[in-house]
XYZ file of C-alpha atoms in Angstrom:
530
model
C 22.915 -0.719 -17.863
C 21.448 -1.492 -21.317
C 19.232 1.060 -23.023
C 15.586 -0.097 -22.883
C 14.206 -1.375 -26.178
C 11.086 0.017 -27.808
C 8.906 -2.802 -26.461
C 9.903 -1.806 -22.929
C 9.067 1.855 -23.511
C 6.027 1.141 -25.687
C 4.802 -2.371 -24.750
C 1.763 -2.105 -27.012
C 4.128 -2.422 -30.016
C 4.551 -6.094 -29.075
C 0.890 -6.965 -29.722
C -0.611 -4.157 -31.814
C 0.973 -5.173 -35.175
C -0.464 -8.679 -34.808
C -4.083 -7.481 -34.896
C -6.270 -8.326 -37.877
C -9.383 -6.675 -39.272
C -11.520 -9.381 -37.636
C -9.884 -9.017 -34.206
C -10.124 -5.217 -34.331
C -13.826 -5.430 -35.254
C -14.429 -7.879 -32.426
C -12.631 -5.641 -29.924
C -14.610 -2.600 -31.118
C -17.899 -4.367 -30.338
C -16.626 -5.616 -26.968
C -15.496 -2.051 -26.230
C -18.984 -0.748 -27.040
C -20.503 -3.205 -24.557
C -17.962 -2.110 -21.949
C -18.767 1.551 -22.579
C -22.512 0.955 -22.157
C -21.732 -0.694 -18.815
C -19.255 2.043 -17.837
C -21.508 5.055 -18.483
C -23.911 4.761 -15.535
C -21.231 3.285 -13.287
C -18.757 6.095 -13.953
C -21.360 8.785 -13.256
C -22.427 7.013 -10.062
C -18.830 6.615 -8.865
C -18.133 10.307 -9.460
C -21.106 11.205 -7.255
C -19.819 8.824 -4.565
C -16.458 10.615 -4.733
C -18.180 13.983 -4.281
C -17.352 15.064 -7.839
C -19.542 16.432 -10.652
C -20.836 13.587 -12.872
C -18.630 14.440 -15.860
C -15.491 13.594 -13.872
C -16.598 9.972 -13.784
C -16.618 9.965 -17.585
C -13.223 11.701 -17.706
C -11.793 8.981 -15.436
C -13.005 6.352 -17.925
C -11.167 7.882 -20.897
C -7.473 8.884 -20.637
C -6.536 6.597 -17.683
C -8.182 3.633 -19.404
C -6.377 4.310 -22.692
C -2.975 4.425 -21.009
C -3.547 1.451 -18.688
C -4.593 -0.737 -21.638
C -1.753 0.323 -23.941
C 1.040 0.148 -21.339
C -0.233 -2.765 -19.257
C 0.392 -6.474 -19.723
C -3.087 -7.954 -19.246
C -5.237 -8.749 -22.273
C -8.520 -8.246 -20.457
C -8.006 -5.896 -17.493
C -10.158 -2.777 -17.926
C -9.612 0.102 -15.529
C -11.659 3.103 -14.554
C -13.329 4.637 -11.496
C -14.450 2.170 -8.822
C -16.842 2.425 -5.892
C -14.343 1.494 -3.167
C -11.697 3.958 -4.339
C -14.315 6.679 -4.823
C -15.456 6.425 -1.220
C -11.851 6.499 0.052
C -11.165 9.622 -2.013
C -14.292 11.271 -0.642
C -13.405 10.393 2.954
C -9.831 11.649 2.470
C -10.536 14.996 0.802
C -13.981 16.075 2.058
C -12.528 17.344 5.381
C -10.206 19.628 3.392
C -12.656 21.225 0.927
C -16.358 21.391 0.073
C -17.292 18.400 -2.134
C -17.959 19.447 -5.718
C -16.077 22.739 -5.407
C -13.118 23.614 -7.613
C -10.726 23.329 -4.661
C -12.120 19.874 -3.892
C -11.707 18.737 -7.512
C -8.123 20.023 -7.570
C -7.257 18.133 -4.362
C -8.793 14.915 -5.713
C -6.738 15.189 -8.900
C -3.575 16.005 -6.929
C -4.154 12.950 -4.727
C -4.610 10.902 -7.916
C -1.279 12.174 -9.233
C 0.501 11.340 -5.954
C -0.996 7.843 -5.851
C 0.087 7.350 -9.484
C 3.665 8.404 -8.674
C 3.712 5.944 -5.754
C 2.422 3.128 -7.969
C 4.837 3.935 -10.792
C 7.821 3.971 -8.410
C 6.812 0.564 -7.045
C 6.786 -0.770 -10.590
C 10.091 0.858 -11.568
C 11.800 -0.506 -8.438
C 10.234 -3.908 -9.165
C 8.501 -3.976 -5.807
C 5.424 -5.605 -7.231
C 5.452 -8.185 -4.439
C 4.790 -5.381 -1.940
C 1.097 -5.410 -2.832
C 0.949 -8.955 -1.446
C 1.091 -7.436 2.036
C -2.476 -6.291 1.460
C -4.032 -9.727 1.775
C -7.204 -10.891 0.091
C -8.939 -10.945 3.466
C -8.191 -7.219 3.903
C -9.671 -6.483 0.475
C -12.770 -8.563 1.280
C -13.281 -6.779 4.595
C -12.665 -3.355 3.132
C -15.039 -3.830 0.206
C -17.737 -5.178 2.554
C -17.331 -2.162 4.816
C -17.124 0.209 1.858
C -20.381 -1.220 0.487
C -22.103 -0.400 3.800
C -20.525 3.072 3.887
C -21.632 3.792 0.314
C -25.162 2.519 0.987
C -25.561 4.644 4.122
C -24.212 7.656 2.240
C -26.764 7.223 -0.556
C -29.857 6.512 1.529
C -30.565 10.235 2.094
C -30.585 10.785 -1.689
C -32.940 7.865 -2.189
C -35.251 9.194 0.553
C -35.264 12.776 -0.738
C -33.236 14.211 2.172
C -30.541 16.858 1.898
C -28.185 15.890 4.728
C -24.492 16.717 5.197
C -22.177 13.716 5.016
C -20.603 12.648 8.308
C -17.070 11.452 8.988
C -18.009 7.818 9.686
C -20.726 5.378 8.670
C -22.096 5.202 12.208
C -22.600 8.969 12.305
C -24.334 8.847 8.900
C -26.720 6.215 10.264
C -27.496 8.246 13.412
C -28.133 11.375 11.313
C -30.466 9.402 9.024
C -32.425 8.063 12.010
C -32.704 11.567 13.448
C -34.376 12.807 10.219
C -36.529 9.701 9.687
C -39.768 11.696 9.639
C -38.727 13.972 6.773
C -38.720 11.491 3.883
C -40.137 12.646 0.536
C -42.742 10.075 -0.647
C -42.180 10.737 -4.366
C -38.406 10.262 -4.013
C -38.897 7.075 -2.004
C -41.274 5.606 -4.615
C -38.960 6.521 -7.486
C -35.855 5.254 -5.713
C -37.365 1.972 -4.557
C -38.949 1.441 -7.981
C -35.583 1.898 -9.710
C -33.967 -0.417 -7.148
C -36.575 -3.120 -7.710
C -36.404 -2.881 -11.515
C -32.592 -2.915 -11.494
C -32.422 -5.939 -9.176
C -35.047 -7.822 -11.206
C -33.259 -7.127 -14.487
C -29.935 -8.157 -12.936
C -31.487 -11.483 -11.926
C -33.341 -12.152 -15.193
C -30.899 -10.767 -17.799
C -27.525 -10.324 -16.066
C -25.679 -9.695 -19.352
C -27.822 -6.694 -20.251
C -26.825 -3.122 -19.245
C -29.259 -3.286 -16.330
C -28.126 -0.073 -14.631
C -28.545 1.911 -17.826
C -32.019 0.476 -18.417
C -33.127 1.147 -14.830
C -31.856 4.749 -14.949
C -33.540 5.326 -18.309
C -36.877 4.045 -16.987
C -36.565 6.238 -13.878
C -35.855 9.271 -16.060
C -38.836 8.507 -18.309
C -41.213 8.184 -15.349
C -40.017 11.535 -13.971
C -40.475 13.215 -17.367
C -43.891 11.661 -18.117
C -45.415 12.320 -14.661
C -44.356 15.849 -13.633
C -47.293 16.272 -11.255
C -45.928 13.483 -9.066
C -42.175 13.685 -9.623
C -41.608 17.208 -10.941
C -39.986 18.394 -7.690
C -37.529 15.489 -7.433
C -33.895 16.631 -7.702
C -31.988 15.780 -10.901
C -28.311 15.097 -11.570
C -26.393 18.286 -12.378
C -25.990 18.997 -16.082
C -22.662 19.778 -17.725
C -21.340 20.941 -21.073
C -20.209 18.084 -23.263
C -16.466 18.146 -23.890
C -13.386 15.963 -23.862
C -11.329 15.747 -20.636
C -9.841 19.217 -20.049
C -6.298 19.863 -18.850
C -6.119 20.402 -15.096
C -3.008 22.114 -13.690
C -2.082 20.707 -10.289
C -0.744 22.877 -7.438
C 2.522 21.411 -6.142
C 2.185 22.863 -2.652
C 4.429 20.918 -0.237
C 2.117 21.273 2.776
C -0.882 20.006 0.816
C 1.163 17.145 -0.682
C 2.337 16.016 2.765
C -1.237 16.105 4.018
C -2.512 14.008 1.115
C 0.432 11.571 0.997
C -0.825 8.986 3.564
C -4.170 8.750 1.758
C -2.389 8.549 -1.614
C -0.302 5.577 -0.444
C -3.338 3.798 1.016
C -5.578 4.290 -2.015
C -2.662 3.541 -4.375
C -2.075 0.193 -2.672
C -5.791 -0.577 -2.709
C -5.944 0.170 -6.440
C -2.945 -2.052 -7.184
C -4.267 -4.953 -5.126
C -7.641 -4.731 -6.860
C -6.117 -4.463 -10.331
C -3.584 -7.276 -9.894
C -6.160 -9.577 -8.314
C -8.442 -9.163 -11.324
C -5.587 -9.428 -13.831
C -4.211 -12.600 -12.227
C -7.582 -14.335 -12.045
C -8.281 -13.588 -15.722
C -4.753 -14.539 -16.834
C -5.210 -17.999 -15.289
C -8.412 -18.508 -17.265
C -6.955 -17.136 -20.519
C -3.581 -18.904 -20.149
C -1.748 -15.578 -20.375
C 1.648 -14.824 -18.823
C 1.232 -11.679 -16.713
C 4.041 -9.207 -15.929
C 3.039 -7.795 -12.525
C 5.661 -5.034 -12.470
C 4.692 -3.843 -15.951
C 1.052 -3.811 -14.870
C 1.933 -1.745 -11.802
C 3.922 0.731 -13.898
C 0.972 1.044 -16.281
C -1.445 1.692 -13.418
C 0.848 4.381 -12.037
C 1.443 5.986 -15.426
C -2.299 6.067 -16.155
C -3.028 7.873 -12.883
C -0.127 10.318 -13.292
C -1.323 11.379 -16.731
C -4.991 11.042 -15.790
C -4.569 13.531 -12.972
C -3.548 16.207 -15.498
C -6.525 15.327 -17.753
C -9.262 15.593 -15.106
C -9.401 11.840 -14.559
C -9.537 10.882 -10.887
C -7.884 7.718 -9.599
C -8.730 4.567 -11.537
C -8.162 0.868 -10.907
C -9.255 -2.473 -12.310
C -13.015 -2.949 -12.622
C -14.424 -6.389 -11.753
C -17.493 -6.042 -13.952
C -15.883 -4.438 -17.011
C -12.869 -6.766 -16.996
C -15.106 -9.806 -16.615
C -17.256 -8.564 -19.505
C -14.146 -8.104 -21.657
C -13.108 -11.713 -21.070
C -16.566 -13.265 -21.378
C -17.340 -11.307 -24.565
C -14.172 -12.648 -26.211
C -11.880 -9.607 -26.365
C -8.863 -10.396 -28.560
C -6.463 -7.794 -27.131
C -6.277 -4.679 -24.919
C -7.782 -2.801 -27.869
C -11.176 -3.653 -26.367
C -10.365 -1.334 -23.472
C -9.056 1.327 -25.852
C -12.308 1.220 -27.837
C -14.298 1.361 -24.591
C -12.526 4.614 -23.667
C -13.158 6.047 -27.134
C -16.880 5.201 -26.967
C -17.116 6.896 -23.548
C -15.334 9.945 -24.998
C -17.955 10.182 -27.760
C -20.720 10.114 -25.166
C -18.983 12.744 -23.027
C -18.793 14.941 -26.124
C -22.263 14.480 -27.597
C -24.528 12.884 -24.965
C -23.913 15.037 -21.911
C -27.362 16.688 -22.008
C -29.045 13.316 -21.371
C -27.464 13.035 -17.918
C -29.373 16.090 -16.642
C -32.639 14.074 -16.903
C -31.536 11.412 -14.371
C -33.354 11.811 -11.013
C -31.133 11.708 -7.923
C -33.209 8.961 -6.173
C -32.818 6.707 -9.233
C -29.088 7.363 -9.293
C -28.937 6.567 -5.555
C -30.779 3.292 -6.237
C -28.256 2.344 -8.926
C -25.413 3.073 -6.491
C -27.079 0.816 -3.911
C -27.146 -1.965 -6.519
C -23.457 -1.374 -7.202
C -22.769 -1.534 -3.454
C -24.537 -4.896 -3.214
C -22.455 -6.163 -6.108
C -19.266 -5.204 -4.251
C -19.904 -7.796 -1.545
C -18.106 -11.051 -2.395
C -20.463 -13.356 -0.531
C -18.925 -16.570 -1.881
C -15.428 -15.369 -0.949
C -16.522 -14.502 2.597
C -18.104 -17.940 3.096
C -15.001 -19.660 1.706
C -12.731 -17.592 3.963
C -14.775 -18.621 7.021
C -14.423 -22.300 6.086
C -10.716 -22.227 5.209
C -9.080 -19.851 7.718
C -10.616 -18.463 10.870
C -7.589 -16.197 11.415
C -8.046 -14.608 7.984
C -11.768 -14.301 8.668
C -10.904 -12.351 11.821
C -8.672 -10.062 9.734
C -11.553 -9.513 7.300
C -13.967 -8.774 10.148
C -11.574 -6.350 11.831
C -11.028 -4.522 8.550
C -14.778 -4.293 7.969
C -15.433 -2.936 11.473
C -12.537 -0.476 11.118
C -14.040 0.700 7.832
C -17.302 1.496 9.617
C -15.724 3.177 12.641
C -12.591 4.861 11.295
C -11.556 6.902 8.288
C -11.325 4.576 5.313
C -7.608 5.017 4.600
C -6.929 4.260 8.289
C -9.057 1.124 7.970
C -6.844 -0.128 5.137
C -3.727 0.322 7.271
C -5.483 -1.392 10.201
C -6.282 -4.383 7.998
C -2.713 -4.604 6.716
C -1.360 -4.492 10.283
C -3.796 -7.222 11.348
C -2.663 -9.398 8.412
C 0.995 -8.863 9.305
C 0.279 -9.690 12.953
C -1.249 -13.064 12.096
C 1.468 -13.756 9.512
C 4.246 -13.040 12.010
C 2.449 -15.097 14.632
C 2.413 -18.080 12.273
C 6.006 -17.695 11.092
C 7.308 -17.123 14.634
C 6.307 -20.709 15.435
C 7.567 -22.809 12.504
C 6.348 -26.378 12.170
C 8.607 -28.641 14.249
C 8.542 -32.469 14.392
C 10.469 -34.176 17.198
C 11.550 -37.775 17.793
C 14.236 -39.852 19.563
C 16.650 -42.075 17.547
C 18.982 -43.929 19.921
C 21.007 -41.309 21.775
C 19.881 -38.591 19.328
C 17.082 -36.091 19.792
C 15.984 -35.029 16.341
C 14.074 -31.905 15.325
C 12.749 -31.421 11.811
C 12.208 -27.682 11.295
C 9.787 -26.617 8.566
C 10.365 -22.914 8.026
C 12.933 -20.141 8.136
C 14.934 -19.315 11.265
C 14.687 -15.557 11.643
C 14.459 -13.105 14.537
C 10.774 -13.807 15.109
C 11.220 -17.595 15.339
C 14.597 -17.780 17.135
C 13.252 -17.736 20.689
C 10.624 -20.399 19.959
C 13.245 -22.768 18.502
C 15.708 -22.033 21.312
C 13.116 -23.093 23.891
C 12.501 -26.323 21.944
C 16.243 -27.047 21.734
C 16.768 -26.473 25.444
C 14.070 -29.000 26.287
C 15.975 -31.849 24.572
C 18.036 -34.280 26.679
C 19.803 -36.476 24.090
C 23.603 -36.663 23.903
C 23.379 -35.518 20.305
C 20.879 -32.898 19.203
C 20.207 -33.110 15.457
C 18.265 -30.584 13.368
C 16.892 -31.957 10.101
C 17.457 -28.746 8.113
C 16.490 -29.559 4.528
C 13.329 -27.419 4.835
C 15.149 -24.369 6.231
C 15.381 -21.939 3.306
C 16.628 -18.853 5.129
C 18.441 -17.924 8.335
C 19.196 -14.395 9.540
C 21.740 -13.076 12.059
C 19.441 -13.709 15.046
C 19.039 -17.333 13.981
C 22.768 -17.778 13.427
C 23.604 -16.306 16.841
C 20.976 -18.460 18.557
C 22.273 -21.723 16.999
C 25.870 -20.824 17.864
C 24.817 -20.066 21.434
C 23.002 -23.390 21.750
C 25.919 -25.291 20.193
C 28.346 -23.763 22.705
C 25.971 -24.538 25.584
C 25.654 -28.177 24.510
C 29.418 -28.512 24.011
C 29.935 -27.294 27.577
C 27.690 -30.145 28.741
C 29.583 -32.728 26.711
C 26.890 -32.875 24.060
C 26.709 -31.645 20.433
C 24.493 -29.855 17.915
C 24.383 -31.150 14.342
C 22.611 -29.795 11.265
C 21.747 -32.572 8.849
C 21.159 -31.976 5.118
C 21.277 -28.191 5.467
C 21.162 -26.082 2.321
C 24.519 -24.591 1.197
C 23.393 -20.999 1.805
C 22.369 -21.872 5.382
C 25.705 -23.579 6.073
C 27.537 -20.583 4.638
C 25.707 -18.133 6.910
C 26.375 -20.272 9.995
C 30.104 -20.503 9.251
C 30.491 -16.762 8.718
C 30.029 -15.823 12.379
C 33.192 -17.388 13.826
C 34.842 -18.755 10.691
C 34.592 -22.259 9.267
C 37.329 -23.658 11.565
C 35.764 -22.330 14.805
C 32.117 -23.053 14.086
C 30.700 -25.001 17.085
C 27.992 -26.599 14.926
C 28.531 -29.923 13.162
C 27.198 -30.449 9.654
C 26.151 -33.793 8.231
C 24.961 -34.556 4.724
C 24.108 -38.262 5.204
C 20.586 -39.569 5.610
C 19.437 -40.535 9.087
C 19.500 -44.227 10.047
C 15.758 -44.327 10.643
C 13.313 -42.383 8.518
C 10.405 -40.680 10.265
C 7.367 -38.922 8.796
């Protein structure tokens, strides 16, 4: 096994020396724009995850640096996300009080475990495994997560101090039960921030609308203390760089967190690779999926020790990086450095943000999570995939979020296996031949279906047009041998025409080339059929 070269160990050495003063300056400005966008989002996501606000900033520093330097995408920018934050909250809140030191430690340990899982997938080159989480599952999960996040933030917007429930339905019932306890000042401030943020998003979508809306909400609270002086504010913190966080390697705790770590790790990879692939198509870049997966895992492993909770690709920040003309991953590096400067010197400003305004900004983020165009397109193109999306969404509302992800994956696999278990078959009669053209692999799930089709044929010669059969497993081999022997006993025959060499080889292995009951023919049929 050859020793890995320096570009394998340090992939940023392949592109970093090619940067010029102009490209670095451009990336620094793009990074500043990304940081301005990331600041309110990161704080909001930390609150969704049940963490103190500074942990959102920490998650946008070290993990982002590593993911950009070790990844393969030019424009993918990582950091905390709303969907992952809500999964982390749902996974860990039953084990510790949100915001407590024990809770923070468990979140960081789960981040480390998810990072190890991701890194192992990349090292074993199992990047294709993330394809089992289909796009319909991601659409359904993000739709459900948006509803869960919105229901979780409504009490903050309405000035209520309510404990979070295990499911979205329970949160809704609790909210209805306390409907007469709303605080008018909090409602006015929250709805005002929501209206201003939505209006700015519509009129000037490229501006840092969340930051502007939060700033205006903070100013109103400060300038009108008689009306809003009692409204709760975001907790303050001491400005500092991400501190080291030792993680307890307790086996019982690790085993308890492992299922959630796998689920959220897969969700993060699917999100990140989806964004990276869509941007690579537009930028004409060749993407290395396994390198990207290794980078995601490495960033979360290291991030867990530097107080950064689990990060993944950000739709908004990555899209901004591409649209603003980022020249290299340095744009993401500069974004992390700008956030670090704010965490160090601007922490005191966060303590002036009113909780209802922050809740309003999170509601805007939740609305942005919903891919309305994708849902409409899915309904038009594939009703089966739309059912998968709907089931995942409903599961997200009724079950624990990590369980909902697994439910969506299982639903996707069910429909996939249902399709592949009935490969496309065309049938026609040519003289004394009954011909089947099989379009798909012959594996254990499809063997019975094809056997039933073969047994319904009455021609003296049964011919399978096999040029579209790419793969055959033991069940398929045994089934074809069984049918060939049955036909031979009736004075008939089974022939495979134009079969691929690897298929012929597998069929001849069972009883040896001399005893194989199946005939093989390479010539073209007398009469061509569609």
